Amino acid sequence: MARVGVAFGGRSVEHQVSIRSARTVIGALQAAGHEVVPLGIAQNGRWLDQAVSQRAVDGDIDSLGVVEEPLAPTLENLLDSSIEVLFPVVHGTWGEDGTLQGLCEMLDLPYVGAGVGASSLAMDKVLCKRQLESYGLPVVEYGSVSRSSFEADPERALKELPELPFPVFVKPSVGGSSVGVRKIAGPEELPAAIAFALGFDNTALVERGVSGRELECSVLGDQQLQASAVGEILPGNPFYDYEDKYLLDAAELKIPADLPSGLAERIRSLAVESFAAVGGHGMARVDFLLEGETGIFINEINTLPGFTSISMYPKLWEEAGLSLPELVDRLVEIAISVHRRRRSLDQGIKDWLAHLEG
Ligand SMILES: Nc1ncnc2c1ncn2[C@@H]1O[C@H](COP(=O)(O)OP(=O)(O)O)[C@@H](O)[C@H]1O
Ligand SMILES: [Mg+2]
């Protein structure tokens, strides 16, 4: 059993969801016999002490507001926590995108989930699509527009996009929770949608709109990745937008999705192949779009998926026979073995150099 720090909250729009996810993760870690240290991160990135963090875990507070202190000294709350493993439950930017993972690497601290490279690649939709394409994996036709080209000459930037039939979806390349995402019916709306998306990231992604079903599959593992059952999201709104995710409570999860077994198998193997293609280990929820009966596309890879008791990621594993405590325990175990392997690679380099120096 390990002393596990659970980091939650943070600077992204998913701050409050992260606190709800952390409550579930903490309960499950404790049920599995681990000792938990709650590590709340305020909305402006300050690390909070255990007493305040615990209040969020207990449900006394629902968000960790702005803390008027310089950031660096607050890192002591992490540095002095004597944890053996960090479980980041911080969705979105500064949590899911490789930055928190990089901090752990610098501190030589084992951490749950994908590493720095896989996290940042999965977080950037344009880079991720290019990577998946290079592996021959199916993604929806797309183009991208950089801020510099759009600001220099918007007409030319639009002309350089591939011809895509409408409707199209326009999104910030780096983002989440459907923030900045718009569905566009015709070309006249395109410039405003691109400008809107560029308000959230330096690159906008323009993608053919797929009319069909939204399917999700959970992946877990270290060097051998495994896929769960396949689930379906039934959005309450015309698409699964921010309001639908967090405000309306009208979307439904269907577990398992009603699919012919051959198609479900194909989705499960695509989920594993796509997470492997970005160099992932630990966990990911891979999201798909299904067009017609067989047109399957990988929409995105989430390396820190929602982890509340009703979230798709843990629910899909429950369906596969893996309880929440078993799931988080396996994730901690993977974190420790990844870290051990990383250390032995470092040692390999040092041994090689020592050998050269004779
Ligand atoms: N190409 C597309 N075709 C159809 N629907 C899409 C497409 N891209 C996005 N959507 C809709 O928008 C939602 C949010 O887009 P997504 O790429 O998943 O961004 P986020 O990372 O913000 O979740 C999806 O869940 C889906 O409902
Ligand atoms: Mg999504």
Short mmCIF file of C-alpha atoms and ligand atoms in Angstrom, two decimals:
data_model
loop_
_atom_site.label_atom_id
_atom_site.label_comp_id
_atom_site.label_asym_id
_atom_site.label_seq_id
_atom_site.Cartn_x
_atom_site.Cartn_y
_atom_site.Cartn_z
CA MET A 1 0.00 0.00 0.00
CA ALA A 2 1.23 3.48 -0.80
CA ARG A 3 0.89 7.03 0.48
CA VAL A 4 -0.89 8.63 -2.47
CA GLY A 5 -1.34 12.36 -3.05
CA VAL A 6 -4.49 13.24 -4.96
CA ALA A 7 -4.18 16.58 -6.77
CA PHE A 8 -7.44 18.24 -7.80
CA GLY A 9 -9.07 21.56 -8.70
CA GLY A 10 -6.66 23.65 -10.73
CA ARG A 11 -6.83 26.44 -13.26
CA SER A 12 -9.00 24.97 -16.00
CA VAL A 13 -12.75 25.37 -16.53
CA GLU A 14 -13.07 21.81 -15.26
CA HIS A 15 -12.08 22.89 -11.72
CA GLN A 16 -15.34 21.86 -10.05
CA VAL A 17 -15.70 18.61 -11.97
CA SER A 18 -12.17 17.81 -10.89
CA ILE A 19 -13.17 18.15 -7.22
CA ARG A 20 -16.06 15.75 -7.78
CA SER A 21 -13.75 13.32 -9.57
CA ALA A 22 -11.25 13.57 -6.70
CA ARG A 23 -13.89 12.63 -4.12
CA THR A 24 -14.54 9.40 -6.02
CA VAL A 25 -10.84 8.65 -6.54
CA ILE A 26 -10.04 9.30 -2.85
CA GLY A 27 -12.87 7.06 -1.63
CA ALA A 28 -11.73 4.28 -3.96
CA LEU A 29 -8.03 4.61 -2.99
CA GLN A 30 -8.97 4.39 0.69
CA ALA A 31 -11.20 1.38 0.05
CA ALA A 32 -8.21 -0.26 -1.65
CA GLY A 33 -6.16 0.34 1.52
CA HIS A 34 -4.01 3.30 0.41
CA GLU A 35 -3.23 6.28 2.60
CA VAL A 36 -4.47 9.46 0.88
CA VAL A 37 -3.14 13.02 1.09
CA PRO A 38 -5.57 15.52 -0.48
CA LEU A 39 -3.77 18.22 -2.49
CA GLY A 40 -6.16 20.92 -3.67
CA ILE A 41 -5.04 23.43 -6.30
CA ALA A 42 -6.77 26.82 -6.25
CA GLN A 43 -8.30 28.39 -9.35
CA ASN A 44 -5.16 30.49 -9.76
CA GLY A 45 -2.81 27.53 -9.43
CA ARG A 46 -1.79 27.89 -5.78
CA TRP A 47 -1.31 24.59 -3.92
CA LEU A 48 -3.42 24.42 -0.77
CA ASP A 49 -2.72 22.85 2.58
CA GLN A 50 -4.26 19.56 3.58
CA ALA A 51 -6.86 21.09 5.92
CA VAL A 52 -8.40 23.29 3.20
CA SER A 53 -8.07 20.50 0.63
CA GLN A 54 -9.91 18.13 2.95
CA ARG A 55 -12.82 20.57 3.23
CA ALA A 56 -13.33 20.31 -0.53
CA VAL A 57 -13.13 16.52 -0.33
CA ASP A 58 -15.73 16.50 2.48
CA GLY A 59 -18.09 18.64 0.41
CA ASP A 60 -17.94 21.71 2.71
CA ILE A 61 -16.78 23.76 -0.28
CA ASP A 62 -17.32 23.19 -4.01
CA SER A 63 -14.48 25.24 -5.39
CA LEU A 64 -11.04 26.44 -4.31
CA GLY A 65 -11.14 30.14 -5.16
CA VAL A 66 -8.30 32.52 -5.85
CA VAL A 67 -5.56 32.58 -3.19
CA GLU A 68 -3.62 35.86 -2.84
CA GLU A 69 -0.14 34.46 -2.33
CA PRO A 70 2.86 34.02 -4.60
CA LEU A 71 2.63 30.59 -6.22
CA ALA A 72 6.11 29.15 -5.64
CA PRO A 73 6.02 28.93 -1.82
CA THR A 74 2.64 27.15 -1.98
CA LEU A 75 4.39 24.25 -3.74
CA GLU A 76 5.63 23.31 -0.28
CA ASN A 77 2.24 21.75 0.30
CA LEU A 78 3.22 19.22 -2.37
CA LEU A 79 6.93 19.02 -1.54
CA ASP A 80 6.39 18.42 2.19
CA SER A 81 3.59 15.89 1.80
CA SER A 82 5.89 12.82 1.83
CA ILE A 83 3.76 11.14 -0.80
CA GLU A 84 5.08 8.14 -2.72
CA VAL A 85 2.79 8.55 -5.74
CA LEU A 86 0.78 11.46 -7.15
CA PHE A 87 -2.65 10.81 -8.64
CA PRO A 88 -3.44 13.91 -10.73
CA VAL A 89 -7.20 14.35 -11.01
CA VAL A 90 -6.85 17.74 -12.69
CA HIS A 91 -8.68 17.82 -16.01
CA GLY A 92 -7.74 20.12 -18.88
CA THR A 93 -4.91 22.63 -19.03
CA TRP A 94 -2.21 22.55 -16.32
CA GLY A 95 -3.19 19.02 -15.38
CA GLU A 96 -4.03 16.82 -18.32
CA ASP A 97 -1.65 18.45 -20.81
CA GLY A 98 1.75 17.23 -19.60
CA THR A 99 2.60 20.21 -17.40
CA LEU A 100 1.75 18.61 -14.04
CA GLN A 101 3.34 15.42 -15.34
CA GLY A 102 6.52 17.40 -16.09
CA LEU A 103 6.56 18.74 -12.53
CA CYS A 104 6.37 15.14 -11.24
CA GLU A 105 9.22 14.11 -13.54
CA MET A 106 11.38 16.94 -12.21
CA LEU A 107 10.56 15.85 -8.64
CA ASP A 108 11.30 12.17 -9.46
CA LEU A 109 7.81 11.37 -8.18
CA PRO A 110 5.80 8.46 -9.62
CA TYR A 111 2.45 9.66 -11.00
CA VAL A 112 -0.71 8.06 -12.31
CA GLY A 113 -1.59 8.28 -16.00
CA ALA A 114 0.12 9.11 -19.25
CA GLY A 115 3.57 10.68 -19.39
CA VAL A 116 4.56 14.18 -20.52
CA GLY A 117 4.69 13.52 -24.26
CA ALA A 118 1.53 11.43 -24.55
CA SER A 119 -0.42 13.86 -22.35
CA SER A 120 0.52 16.92 -24.39
CA LEU A 121 0.04 15.16 -27.72
CA ALA A 122 -3.42 13.88 -26.75
CA MET A 123 -4.38 17.35 -25.52
CA ASP A 124 -3.58 19.05 -28.84
CA LYS A 125 -6.28 17.94 -31.28
CA VAL A 126 -4.43 18.92 -34.48
CA LEU A 127 -1.13 17.30 -33.46
CA CYS A 128 -2.98 14.23 -32.21
CA LYS A 129 -4.89 13.82 -35.48
CA ARG A 130 -1.65 14.04 -37.46
CA GLN A 131 -0.11 11.39 -35.24
CA LEU A 132 -3.12 9.07 -35.56
CA GLU A 133 -3.17 9.56 -39.35
CA SER A 134 0.50 8.61 -39.54
CA TYR A 135 -0.49 5.29 -37.95
CA GLY A 136 -3.26 4.81 -40.50
CA LEU A 137 -5.95 5.31 -37.86
CA PRO A 138 -9.27 6.85 -38.95
CA VAL A 139 -9.92 10.52 -38.14
CA VAL A 140 -12.50 12.89 -39.65
CA GLU A 141 -11.27 15.11 -42.52
CA TYR A 142 -9.96 18.40 -41.18
CA GLY A 143 -7.87 21.48 -41.66
CA SER A 144 -6.26 23.94 -39.27
CA VAL A 145 -5.76 27.70 -39.05
CA SER A 146 -3.00 29.33 -37.00
CA ARG A 147 -3.50 32.67 -35.31
CA SER A 148 -0.57 34.18 -37.21
CA SER A 149 -1.92 33.22 -40.66
CA PHE A 150 -5.49 34.25 -39.76
CA GLU A 151 -4.40 37.63 -38.41
CA ALA A 152 -2.03 38.26 -41.34
CA ASP A 153 -4.58 37.47 -44.08
CA PRO A 154 -7.92 35.90 -43.05
CA GLU A 155 -9.13 35.34 -46.63
CA ARG A 156 -5.98 33.53 -47.61
CA ALA A 157 -6.03 31.45 -44.41
CA LEU A 158 -9.61 30.35 -45.25
CA LYS A 159 -8.64 29.52 -48.86
CA GLU A 160 -5.84 27.29 -47.65
CA LEU A 161 -8.31 25.10 -45.76
CA PRO A 162 -9.31 21.87 -47.52
CA GLU A 163 -12.84 21.92 -48.99
CA LEU A 164 -15.12 20.36 -46.41
CA PRO A 165 -18.88 19.90 -46.76
CA PHE A 166 -21.02 21.80 -44.24
CA PRO A 167 -21.83 21.58 -41.40
CA VAL A 168 -18.32 21.78 -39.98
CA PHE A 169 -17.13 21.91 -36.37
CA VAL A 170 -14.63 24.60 -35.38
CA LYS A 171 -12.69 24.13 -32.15
CA PRO A 172 -9.58 25.35 -30.35
CA SER A 173 -6.85 22.78 -30.97
CA VAL A 174 -6.04 22.68 -27.27
CA GLY A 175 -9.12 22.70 -25.10
CA GLY A 176 -11.79 20.64 -23.45
CA SER A 177 -15.35 20.60 -22.09
CA SER A 178 -16.49 21.82 -25.55
CA VAL A 179 -15.28 25.34 -24.68
CA GLY A 180 -14.87 27.34 -27.89
CA VAL A 181 -16.51 24.61 -30.03
CA ARG A 182 -19.09 25.69 -32.62
CA LYS A 183 -21.10 23.85 -35.24
CA ILE A 184 -21.23 25.92 -38.43
CA ALA A 185 -23.93 25.55 -41.06
CA GLY A 186 -22.37 27.55 -43.91
CA PRO A 187 -19.22 29.39 -45.07
CA GLU A 188 -20.46 32.82 -43.99
CA GLU A 189 -20.20 31.78 -40.32
CA LEU A 190 -16.69 30.39 -40.62
CA PRO A 191 -14.54 33.52 -39.97
CA ALA A 192 -16.38 34.36 -36.74
CA ALA A 193 -16.17 30.75 -35.50
CA ILE A 194 -12.42 30.64 -36.22
CA ALA A 195 -11.89 33.97 -34.45
CA PHE A 196 -13.91 32.60 -31.51
CA ALA A 197 -11.84 29.39 -31.31
CA LEU A 198 -8.63 31.43 -31.57
CA GLY A 199 -9.75 33.18 -28.38
CA PHE A 200 -8.93 29.92 -26.54
CA ASP A 201 -5.84 28.62 -28.34
CA ASN A 202 -3.34 29.68 -31.02
CA THR A 203 -4.65 27.11 -33.49
CA ALA A 204 -8.21 26.46 -34.65
CA LEU A 205 -9.28 23.05 -35.95
CA VAL A 206 -11.95 22.88 -38.66
CA GLU A 207 -13.53 19.46 -39.07
CA ARG A 208 -16.26 17.90 -41.20
CA GLY A 209 -19.36 17.42 -39.06
CA VAL A 210 -20.31 13.80 -38.66
CA SER A 211 -23.97 13.09 -38.21
CA GLY A 212 -24.15 9.96 -36.11
CA ARG A 213 -23.45 8.44 -32.72
CA GLU A 214 -20.87 9.28 -30.02
CA LEU A 215 -19.13 6.26 -28.56
CA GLU A 216 -16.46 6.02 -25.87
CA CYS A 217 -14.06 3.31 -24.76
CA SER A 218 -11.79 3.16 -21.71
CA VAL A 219 -8.18 2.02 -21.94
CA LEU A 220 -6.00 0.87 -19.05
CA GLY A 221 -2.55 -0.63 -18.85
CA ASP A 222 1.18 -0.28 -18.92
CA GLN A 223 3.12 -1.98 -21.72
CA GLN A 224 0.06 -4.07 -22.57
CA LEU A 225 -3.05 -1.89 -22.94
CA GLN A 226 -6.55 -3.23 -22.42
CA ALA A 227 -9.91 -1.87 -23.57
CA SER A 228 -13.18 -1.88 -21.63
CA ALA A 229 -16.67 -2.29 -23.02
CA VAL A 230 -17.93 0.49 -25.34
CA GLY A 231 -20.34 3.14 -24.04
CA GLU A 232 -22.53 5.69 -25.82
CA ILE A 233 -23.25 9.35 -25.05
CA LEU A 234 -26.76 10.48 -25.94
CA PRO A 235 -26.46 14.29 -25.91
CA GLY A 236 -29.41 16.35 -24.73
CA ASN A 237 -28.45 19.30 -26.97
CA PRO A 238 -27.85 19.21 -30.76
CA PHE A 239 -24.24 18.33 -29.88
CA TYR A 240 -22.45 17.57 -26.63
CA ASP A 241 -21.62 21.19 -25.77
CA TYR A 242 -20.56 22.86 -22.49
CA GLU A 243 -24.14 23.43 -21.37
CA ASP A 244 -25.02 19.81 -22.03
CA LYS A 245 -21.95 18.54 -20.17
CA TYR A 246 -22.25 20.62 -17.02
CA LEU A 247 -25.46 22.64 -16.79
CA LEU A 248 -28.39 20.75 -18.29
CA ASP A 249 -28.04 17.24 -16.93
CA ALA A 250 -30.01 15.96 -19.93
CA ALA A 251 -27.34 13.86 -21.65
CA GLU A 252 -27.46 10.12 -21.05
CA LEU A 253 -24.83 7.42 -20.86
CA LYS A 254 -25.64 4.03 -22.29
CA ILE A 255 -23.41 1.21 -21.04
CA PRO A 256 -22.77 -0.93 -22.96
CA ALA A 257 -23.72 0.73 -26.23
CA ASP A 258 -26.07 -1.25 -28.41
CA LEU A 259 -23.70 -2.31 -31.22
CA PRO A 260 -23.09 -5.38 -33.37
CA SER A 261 -20.30 -7.33 -31.66
CA GLY A 262 -17.90 -6.99 -34.61
CA LEU A 263 -18.16 -3.21 -34.52
CA ALA A 264 -17.69 -3.07 -30.73
CA GLU A 265 -14.56 -5.22 -31.12
CA ARG A 266 -13.21 -2.90 -33.81
CA ILE A 267 -13.77 0.13 -31.57
CA ARG A 268 -12.02 -1.59 -28.67
CA SER A 269 -8.98 -2.37 -30.77
CA LEU A 270 -8.92 1.16 -32.26
CA ALA A 271 -9.02 2.57 -28.71
CA VAL A 272 -5.92 0.58 -27.75
CA GLU A 273 -4.13 1.35 -31.04
CA SER A 274 -4.76 5.07 -30.81
CA PHE A 275 -3.57 5.38 -27.20
CA ALA A 276 -0.50 3.34 -28.14
CA ALA A 277 0.06 5.62 -31.17
CA VAL A 278 0.54 8.64 -28.88
CA GLY A 279 2.84 6.61 -26.62
CA GLY A 280 0.31 6.39 -23.79
CA HIS A 281 0.21 4.28 -20.65
CA GLY A 282 -1.97 4.40 -17.55
CA MET A 283 -5.44 5.47 -18.59
CA ALA A 284 -7.37 7.14 -21.38
CA ARG A 285 -10.94 7.47 -22.55
CA VAL A 286 -10.95 7.33 -26.32
CA ASP A 287 -13.95 9.03 -27.95
CA PHE A 288 -15.37 8.02 -31.32
CA LEU A 289 -17.89 9.25 -33.86
CA LEU A 290 -19.90 6.61 -35.72
CA GLU A 291 -21.35 7.59 -39.11
CA GLY A 292 -23.96 5.20 -40.49
CA GLU A 293 -23.43 1.56 -39.62
CA THR A 294 -19.68 1.30 -40.07
CA GLY A 295 -18.00 4.72 -40.52
CA ILE A 296 -15.90 4.91 -37.39
CA PHE A 297 -13.62 7.87 -36.55
CA ILE A 298 -11.45 8.59 -33.50
CA ASN A 299 -12.59 11.98 -32.22
CA GLU A 300 -10.23 12.51 -29.31
CA ILE A 301 -8.14 10.89 -26.58
CA ASN A 302 -8.66 12.08 -23.00
CA THR A 303 -5.79 11.15 -20.69
CA LEU A 304 -7.47 12.39 -17.50
CA PRO A 305 -11.11 11.57 -18.12
CA GLY A 306 -13.95 12.47 -15.76
CA PHE A 307 -13.72 10.20 -12.72
CA THR A 308 -16.88 10.88 -10.73
CA SER A 309 -18.89 7.87 -9.60
CA ILE A 310 -21.18 8.31 -12.62
CA SER A 311 -18.46 9.07 -15.19
CA MET A 312 -17.99 6.97 -18.30
CA TYR A 313 -14.36 5.99 -17.62
CA PRO A 314 -14.90 4.10 -14.31
CA LYS A 315 -18.41 2.96 -15.32
CA LEU A 316 -17.06 1.19 -18.40
CA TRP A 317 -14.54 -0.67 -16.23
CA GLU A 318 -17.26 -1.62 -13.76
CA GLU A 319 -19.14 -3.12 -16.70
CA ALA A 320 -15.97 -5.08 -17.52
CA GLY A 321 -15.87 -6.43 -13.95
CA LEU A 322 -13.26 -4.08 -12.47
CA SER A 323 -14.50 -2.24 -9.37
CA LEU A 324 -13.45 1.35 -8.57
CA PRO A 325 -10.98 0.31 -5.81
CA GLU A 326 -9.45 -2.30 -8.13
CA LEU A 327 -9.20 0.28 -10.92
CA VAL A 328 -7.41 2.98 -8.89
CA ASP A 329 -5.18 0.36 -7.28
CA ARG A 330 -4.10 -0.86 -10.72
CA LEU A 331 -3.39 2.75 -11.78
CA VAL A 332 -1.14 3.28 -8.74
CA GLU A 333 0.64 0.01 -9.45
CA ILE A 334 1.26 1.08 -13.07
CA ALA A 335 2.60 4.47 -11.90
CA ILE A 336 5.15 2.73 -9.68
CA SER A 337 6.32 0.32 -12.37
CA VAL A 338 6.59 3.07 -15.02
CA HIS A 339 8.71 5.10 -12.62
CA ARG A 340 10.94 2.10 -11.86
CA ARG A 341 11.46 1.50 -15.57
CA ARG A 342 12.26 5.16 -16.17
CA ARG A 343 14.91 5.01 -13.43
CA SER A 344 16.49 1.94 -14.95
CA LEU A 345 16.67 3.71 -18.33
CA ASP A 346 18.45 6.62 -16.65
CA GLN A 347 20.83 4.15 -15.05
CA GLY A 348 21.40 2.58 -18.47
CA ILE A 349 22.58 5.94 -19.83
CA LYS A 350 24.87 6.51 -16.86
CA ASP A 351 26.34 2.99 -17.16
CA TRP A 352 26.95 3.53 -20.88
CA LEU A 353 28.76 6.82 -20.22
CA ALA A 354 30.82 5.27 -17.44
CA HIS A 355 31.79 2.48 -19.83
CA LEU A 356 32.87 5.02 -22.50
CA GLU A 357 34.97 6.90 -19.99
CA GLY A 358 36.56 3.55 -19.20
N1 LIG B 1 -16.51 16.38 -36.35
C1 LIG B 1 -17.56 16.33 -35.53
N2 LIG B 1 -18.75 15.82 -35.95
C2 LIG B 1 -19.83 15.77 -35.13
N3 LIG B 1 -19.82 16.20 -33.86
C3 LIG B 1 -18.67 16.72 -33.37
C4 LIG B 1 -17.49 16.80 -34.16
N4 LIG B 1 -16.53 17.35 -33.42
C5 LIG B 1 -17.07 17.62 -32.22
N5 LIG B 1 -18.36 17.25 -32.17
C6 LIG B 1 -19.28 17.45 -31.04
O1 LIG B 1 -18.73 18.40 -30.15
C7 LIG B 1 -18.41 17.81 -28.87
C8 LIG B 1 -17.12 18.41 -28.33
O2 LIG B 1 -16.07 18.21 -29.25
P1 LIG B 1 -14.72 17.52 -28.82
O3 LIG B 1 -13.85 17.40 -30.02
O4 LIG B 1 -15.00 16.25 -28.10
O5 LIG B 1 -14.05 18.60 -27.84
P2 LIG B 1 -13.78 18.62 -26.26
O6 LIG B 1 -12.34 18.27 -26.10
O7 LIG B 1 -14.05 20.02 -25.87
O8 LIG B 1 -14.68 17.61 -25.61
C9 LIG B 1 -18.37 16.32 -29.17
O9 LIG B 1 -18.64 15.57 -28.00
C10 LIG B 1 -19.46 16.18 -30.23
O10 LIG B 1 -20.75 16.25 -29.65
MG MG B 2 -14.90 15.60 -26.10
#
